Amino acid sequence: MIQPIYLYGAEVLRKTAQEADIRDEKYLKDLMTDLRDTLAKADGCGLAAPQIGVSLRVLYVDGDVMADVYDYLKGFRRFMINPVVKEQSEKMCDYNEGCLSVPGIYADVRRPDWMVVEYYNENFEKVTERFDRFACRMVQHEMSHLDGDLFVDHLAPIRKKMLSGKLSNISRGKTSTRYASKLK
């Protein structure tokens, strides 16, 4: 079911999400369906459970919407339950990021070049996978949501100061989205 996406200023986006109980397969399957359907309607490339008001460590990334820019993302889709970074690059790289919870704001963010993540997939199987390039960035961005971090938290102070008016407007509901959204 399509859910509203919580916007910058919503308390749920700042909480550290709880580990999901992988034995609760019915609930998690419903949650994964909600994430997939909501993301498809919003036309984004990733969504974490806190963004739809559920403070659990579950996320979904869908690279197909970026395949026109990054052809290697064609067919790249992952549900991740309780993802944990096991290893990551010391080398950093910059990518321009945006976020469905921070509409209309885009900025370059520096993060590790690659990482290895252990997680449970949509079939509740434990997987260890290495991600690089923009696939890595999508997973990193969504994993940050599970720790109560938003991409704007990773910006230089001067850049964040320059965006403070726009962020304030979003947190007060003075923004528009082409998808269902809410603050509380």
Coordinates of N, CA and C in Angstrom, one line a residue, residues 23-171:
R23 N 11.7 -13.0 12.1 CA 10.7 -14.1 12.3 C 9.3 -13.6 12.0
D24 N 9.1 -12.3 11.9 CA 7.8 -11.7 11.7 C 7.7 -11.5 10.2
E25 N 7.7 -12.6 9.4 CA 7.7 -12.6 8.0 C 6.5 -11.9 7.4
K26 N 5.3 -12.1 7.9 CA 4.1 -11.5 7.3 C 4.2 -10.0 7.4
Y27 N 4.5 -9.5 8.6 CA 4.6 -8.0 8.8 C 5.7 -7.4 7.9
L28 N 6.9 -8.1 7.8 CA 8.0 -7.5 7.0 C 7.6 -7.6 5.5
K29 N 7.0 -8.6 5.1 CA 6.6 -8.7 3.6 C 5.6 -7.5 3.3
D30 N 4.7 -7.3 4.2 CA 3.8 -6.1 4.0 C 4.5 -4.8 4.0
L31 N 5.5 -4.7 4.9 CA 6.3 -3.5 5.0 C 7.1 -3.3 3.7
M32 N 7.7 -4.4 3.2 CA 8.5 -4.3 1.9 C 7.6 -3.9 0.8
T33 N 6.4 -4.4 0.7 CA 5.4 -4.1 -0.3 C 5.1 -2.6 -0.2
D34 N 4.9 -2.1 1.0 CA 4.6 -0.7 1.2 C 5.8 0.2 0.7
L35 N 7.0 -0.2 1.0 CA 8.2 0.5 0.6 C 8.3 0.5 -1.0
R36 N 8.1 -0.6 -1.6 CA 8.2 -0.7 -3.0 C 7.1 0.1 -3.7
D37 N 5.9 0.0 -3.3 CA 4.8 0.7 -3.9 C 4.9 2.2 -3.7
T38 N 5.3 2.6 -2.5 CA 5.5 4.1 -2.2 C 6.6 4.7 -3.0
L39 N 7.7 3.9 -3.1 CA 8.8 4.4 -3.9 C 8.4 4.6 -5.4
A40 N 7.7 3.6 -5.9 CA 7.3 3.6 -7.3 C 6.5 4.8 -7.6
K41 N 5.5 5.1 -6.7 CA 4.6 6.3 -6.8 C 5.4 7.6 -6.7
A42 N 6.4 7.6 -5.9 CA 7.2 8.9 -5.7 C 8.3 9.1 -6.7
D43 N 8.6 8.0 -7.5 CA 9.6 8.1 -8.5 C 11.0 8.4 -8.0
G44 N 11.3 7.7 -6.9 CA 12.7 7.8 -6.3 C 13.5 6.6 -6.6
C45 N 14.7 6.5 -6.0 CA 15.6 5.3 -6.2 C 15.8 4.6 -4.9
G46 N 15.3 5.1 -3.8 CA 15.5 4.4 -2.5 C 14.5 4.9 -1.5
L47 N 14.2 4.1 -0.5 CA 13.3 4.5 0.6 C 13.6 3.6 1.8
A48 N 13.7 4.2 2.9 CA 13.9 3.5 4.2 C 12.6 3.5 5.0
A49 N 12.4 2.5 5.8 CA 11.2 2.4 6.6 C 10.9 3.6 7.4
P50 N 11.9 4.3 8.1 CA 11.5 5.5 8.8 C 10.9 6.6 8.0
Q51 N 11.2 6.6 6.7 CA 10.6 7.6 5.8 C 9.1 7.4 5.6
I52 N 8.6 6.2 5.9 CA 7.1 6.0 5.9 C 6.6 5.8 7.3
G53 N 7.4 6.3 8.3 CA 6.9 6.3 9.7 C 7.1 5.0 10.5
V54 N 7.9 4.1 10.0 CA 8.2 2.8 10.6 C 9.6 2.8 11.1
S55 N 9.9 2.8 12.4 CA 11.3 2.9 12.8 C 11.9 1.5 13.0
L56 N 12.0 0.9 11.8 CA 12.7 -0.4 11.7 C 13.8 -0.4 10.7
R57 N 14.8 -1.3 10.9 CA 16.0 -1.3 10.0 C 15.7 -2.1 8.7
V58 N 14.9 -1.5 7.8 CA 14.5 -2.1 6.6 C 14.5 -1.0 5.5
L59 N 15.1 -1.3 4.3 CA 15.1 -0.4 3.3 C 15.0 -1.1 1.9
Y60 N 14.7 -0.2 0.9 CA 14.5 -0.7 -0.5 C 15.2 0.2 -1.4
V61 N 16.0 -0.3 -2.3 CA 16.6 0.5 -3.4 C 16.3 -0.1 -4.7
D62 N 16.0 0.8 -5.7 CA 15.6 0.4 -7.0 C 16.4 1.3 -8.0
G63 N 17.4 0.7 -8.6 CA 18.3 1.4 -9.5 C 17.7 1.6 -10.9
D64 N 16.6 1.0 -11.2 CA 16.0 1.1 -12.6 C 15.7 2.5 -13.0
V65 N 15.3 3.3 -12.0 CA 15.0 4.7 -12.3 C 16.2 5.6 -12.7
M66 N 17.4 5.0 -12.4 CA 18.6 5.7 -12.7 C 19.4 5.1 -13.8
A67 N 18.8 4.0 -14.4 CA 19.5 3.3 -15.5 C 19.8 4.1 -16.7
D68 N 19.0 5.1 -16.9 CA 19.3 6.0 -18.1 C 20.6 6.8 -17.9
V69 N 21.0 7.0 -16.7 CA 22.3 7.7 -16.4 C 23.4 6.7 -16.1
Y70 N 23.1 5.6 -15.3 CA 24.0 4.6 -14.9 C 23.5 3.3 -15.4
D71 N 23.9 2.9 -16.6 CA 23.3 1.7 -17.3 C 23.5 0.4 -16.4
Y72 N 24.5 0.3 -15.6 CA 24.8 -0.8 -14.8 C 23.7 -1.0 -13.7
L73 N 22.8 0.0 -13.5 CA 21.8 -0.2 -12.5 C 20.5 -0.8 -13.0
K74 N 20.5 -1.1 -14.3 CA 19.3 -1.7 -14.9 C 19.1 -3.1 -14.1
G75 N 17.9 -3.2 -13.6 CA 17.5 -4.4 -12.8 C 18.1 -4.5 -11.4
F76 N 18.8 -3.5 -11.0 CA 19.3 -3.5 -9.6 C 18.2 -3.1 -8.6
R77 N 17.8 -4.0 -7.9 CA 16.8 -3.8 -6.8 C 17.1 -4.7 -5.6
R78 N 17.1 -4.0 -4.4 CA 17.4 -4.8 -3.2 C 16.5 -4.4 -2.1
F79 N 15.9 -5.3 -1.4 CA 15.3 -5.1 -0.1 C 16.4 -5.5 0.9
M80 N 16.6 -4.7 1.9 CA 17.6 -5.1 3.0 C 16.9 -5.0 4.3
I81 N 17.0 -6.0 5.1 CA 16.5 -6.1 6.4 C 17.7 -6.2 7.4
N82 N 17.8 -5.3 8.3 CA 18.9 -5.2 9.3 C 20.3 -5.2 8.6
P83 N 20.5 -4.3 7.7 CA 21.8 -4.2 7.0 C 22.9 -3.7 8.0
V84 N 24.1 -4.2 7.8 CA 25.2 -3.9 8.6 C 26.4 -3.7 7.7
V85 N 27.2 -2.6 7.8 CA 28.4 -2.4 7.0 C 29.5 -3.3 7.7
K86 N 30.1 -4.2 6.9 CA 31.1 -5.0 7.4 C 32.5 -4.5 7.0
E87 N 32.6 -3.8 5.9 CA 33.8 -3.2 5.5 C 33.5 -2.1 4.5
Q88 N 34.4 -1.1 4.5 CA 34.2 0.0 3.6 C 35.5 0.6 3.2
S89 N 35.5 1.3 2.0 CA 36.7 1.9 1.5 C 37.2 3.1 2.3
E90 N 38.4 3.3 2.4 CA 39.0 4.5 2.9 C 38.9 5.6 1.9
K91 N 39.0 5.3 0.6 CA 38.8 6.3 -0.4 C 37.4 6.8 -0.4
M92 N 37.3 8.1 -0.6 CA 36.0 8.7 -0.6 C 35.6 9.2 -2.0
C93 N 34.3 9.4 -2.2 CA 33.9 9.9 -3.5 C 32.7 10.8 -3.3
D94 N 32.4 11.7 -4.2 CA 31.3 12.6 -4.1 C 30.2 12.2 -5.2
Y95 N 29.0 12.3 -4.8 CA 27.9 12.1 -5.7 C 26.8 13.2 -5.2
N96 N 26.1 13.6 -6.2 CA 25.0 14.6 -5.9 C 23.8 13.7 -5.4
E97 N 23.3 14.1 -4.2 CA 22.2 13.4 -3.6 C 21.0 14.3 -3.4
G98 N 19.8 13.7 -3.4 CA 18.6 14.3 -3.1 C 17.8 13.3 -2.2
C99 N 16.7 13.7 -1.7 CA 16.0 12.8 -0.8 C 14.5 13.1 -0.9
L100 N 13.7 12.1 -0.9 CA 12.2 12.3 -0.9 C 11.7 13.0 0.4
S101 N 12.5 12.8 1.5 CA 12.1 13.5 2.7 C 12.6 14.9 2.8
V102 N 13.4 15.3 1.9 CA 14.0 16.7 1.8 C 13.8 17.2 0.4
P103 N 12.5 17.4 0.0 CA 12.2 17.7 -1.4 C 12.8 19.0 -1.9
G104 N 13.3 19.0 -3.1 CA 13.8 20.2 -3.8 C 15.2 20.6 -3.4
I105 N 15.9 19.8 -2.6 CA 17.3 20.1 -2.2 C 18.2 19.0 -2.7
Y106 N 19.3 19.4 -3.3 CA 20.3 18.5 -3.9 C 21.7 19.0 -3.5
A107 N 22.6 18.1 -3.2 CA 23.9 18.6 -2.9 C 24.9 17.4 -3.0
D108 N 26.2 17.8 -3.3 CA 27.2 16.8 -3.3 C 27.5 16.3 -1.9
V109 N 27.6 15.0 -1.7 CA 27.9 14.4 -0.4 C 29.1 13.5 -0.6
R110 N 30.0 13.5 0.3 CA 31.2 12.7 0.3 C 31.0 11.4 1.2
R111 N 31.2 10.3 0.6 CA 31.0 9.0 1.3 C 32.0 8.0 0.8
P112 N 32.2 6.9 1.5 CA 33.2 5.9 1.0 C 32.8 5.4 -0.4
D113 N 33.9 5.1 -1.1 CA 33.8 4.7 -2.5 C 33.1 3.3 -2.7
W114 N 33.2 2.4 -1.8 CA 32.6 1.1 -1.8 C 32.4 0.6 -0.4
M115 N 31.5 -0.4 -0.3 CA 31.3 -1.1 1.0 C 30.8 -2.5 0.9
V116 N 31.0 -3.3 1.9 CA 30.4 -4.6 2.0 C 29.4 -4.6 3.1
V117 N 28.2 -5.1 2.7 CA 27.0 -5.1 3.6 C 26.5 -6.5 3.8
E118 N 26.2 -6.8 5.1 CA 25.5 -8.0 5.4 C 24.1 -7.7 5.8
Y119 N 23.1 -8.4 5.2 CA 21.7 -8.1 5.4 C 20.9 -9.3 5.1
Y120 N 19.6 -9.3 5.5 CA 18.6 -10.3 5.1 C 17.9 -9.7 3.9
N121 N 17.7 -10.6 2.9 CA 17.0 -10.1 1.7 C 15.5 -10.4 1.9
E122 N 14.7 -10.2 0.8 CA 13.3 -10.3 0.9 C 12.8 -11.7 1.1
N123 N 13.7 -12.7 0.9 CA 13.4 -14.1 1.2 C 13.9 -14.5 2.6
F124 N 14.4 -13.6 3.4 CA 14.9 -13.8 4.7 C 16.1 -14.6 4.8
E125 N 16.9 -14.5 3.7 CA 18.2 -15.2 3.6 C 19.3 -14.2 3.9
K126 N 20.3 -14.6 4.7 CA 21.4 -13.7 5.0 C 22.3 -13.6 3.8
V127 N 22.6 -12.4 3.4 CA 23.4 -12.1 2.2 C 24.6 -11.2 2.6
T128 N 25.8 -11.4 2.0 CA 26.9 -10.5 2.2 C 27.2 -10.0 0.7
E129 N 27.2 -8.7 0.5 CA 27.3 -8.2 -0.8 C 28.2 -6.9 -0.8
R130 N 29.0 -6.8 -1.9 CA 29.8 -5.6 -2.1 C 29.1 -4.7 -3.0
F131 N 29.1 -3.4 -2.7 CA 28.5 -2.4 -3.5 C 29.5 -1.3 -3.9
D132 N 29.5 -0.8 -5.1 CA 30.3 0.3 -5.5 C 29.5 1.2 -6.4
R133 N 30.2 2.3 -6.8 CA 29.6 3.3 -7.7 C 28.2 3.8 -7.1
F134 N 27.3 4.1 -8.0 CA 26.0 4.7 -7.5 C 25.2 3.7 -6.8
A135 N 25.3 2.4 -7.0 CA 24.6 1.4 -6.2 C 25.0 1.5 -4.8
C136 N 26.3 1.7 -4.5 CA 26.8 1.9 -3.2 C 26.2 3.2 -2.6
R137 N 26.1 4.2 -3.4 CA 25.6 5.5 -2.9 C 24.1 5.4 -2.5
M138 N 23.4 4.7 -3.3 CA 21.9 4.5 -2.9 C 21.8 3.7 -1.6
V139 N 22.6 2.7 -1.4 CA 22.5 1.9 -0.2 C 23.0 2.7 1.0
Q140 N 24.1 3.4 0.8 CA 24.6 4.3 1.9 C 23.6 5.3 2.4
H141 N 23.0 6.0 1.4 CA 22.0 7.0 1.7 C 20.8 6.4 2.5
E142 N 20.3 5.3 2.1 CA 19.2 4.7 2.8 C 19.6 4.2 4.1
M143 N 20.8 3.6 4.2 CA 21.3 3.1 5.6 C 21.4 4.3 6.5
S144 N 21.8 5.5 6.0 CA 21.9 6.6 6.9 C 20.5 6.9 7.6
H145 N 19.5 6.7 6.8 CA 18.1 7.0 7.4 C 17.9 6.1 8.6
L146 N 18.4 4.9 8.6 CA 18.2 3.9 9.7 C 18.9 4.4 11.0
D147 N 19.9 5.3 10.8 CA 20.6 5.8 12.0 C 20.2 7.2 12.3
G148 N 19.1 7.6 11.7 CA 18.5 9.0 12.1 C 19.3 10.1 11.4
D149 N 20.0 9.8 10.3 CA 20.8 10.8 9.6 C 20.2 11.1 8.3
L150 N 20.2 12.3 7.8 CA 19.8 12.7 6.5 C 21.0 13.2 5.7
F151 N 20.9 13.2 4.4 CA 22.1 13.6 3.6 C 22.5 15.0 3.9
V152 N 21.6 15.9 4.3 CA 22.0 17.3 4.6 C 22.9 17.3 5.9
D153 N 22.9 16.3 6.7 CA 23.8 16.3 7.9 C 25.2 16.1 7.5
H154 N 25.5 15.6 6.3 CA 26.8 15.4 5.8 C 27.4 16.5 5.0
L155 N 26.7 17.7 5.0 CA 27.2 18.8 4.2 C 28.1 19.7 5.0
A156 N 28.9 20.4 4.3 CA 29.8 21.4 5.0 C 28.9 22.4 5.7
P157 N 29.3 22.9 6.8 CA 28.5 23.9 7.6 C 28.1 25.1 6.8
I158 N 28.9 25.6 5.9 CA 28.5 26.8 5.1 C 27.4 26.4 4.1
R159 N 27.5 25.2 3.6 CA 26.4 24.7 2.6 C 25.1 24.5 3.4
K160 N 25.2 24.0 4.5 CA 24.0 23.7 5.3 C 23.4 25.1 5.7
K161 N 24.2 26.0 6.1 CA 23.7 27.4 6.4 C 23.0 28.0 5.2
M162 N 23.6 27.8 4.0 CA 22.9 28.4 2.8 C 21.6 27.7 2.6
L163 N 21.4 26.5 3.0 CA 20.1 25.8 2.8 C 19.1 25.9 4.0
S164 N 19.6 26.6 5.0 CA 18.8 26.6 6.3 C 17.4 27.2 6.1
G165 N 17.2 28.2 5.2 CA 15.8 28.7 5.0 C 14.9 27.7 4.3
K166 N 15.5 27.0 3.3 CA 14.7 25.9 2.6 C 14.4 24.8 3.6
L167 N 15.3 24.4 4.4 CA 15.1 23.3 5.4 C 14.0 23.7 6.4
S168 N 14.1 25.0 6.8 CA 13.1 25.5 7.8 C 11.7 25.5 7.1
N169 N 11.6 25.8 5.9 CA 10.3 25.8 5.2 C 9.8 24.4 5.1
I170 N 10.6 23.4 4.8 CA 10.2 22.0 4.7 C 9.7 21.6 6.1
S171 N 10.4 21.9 7.1 CA 10.0 21.5 8.5 C 8.7 22.1 9.0

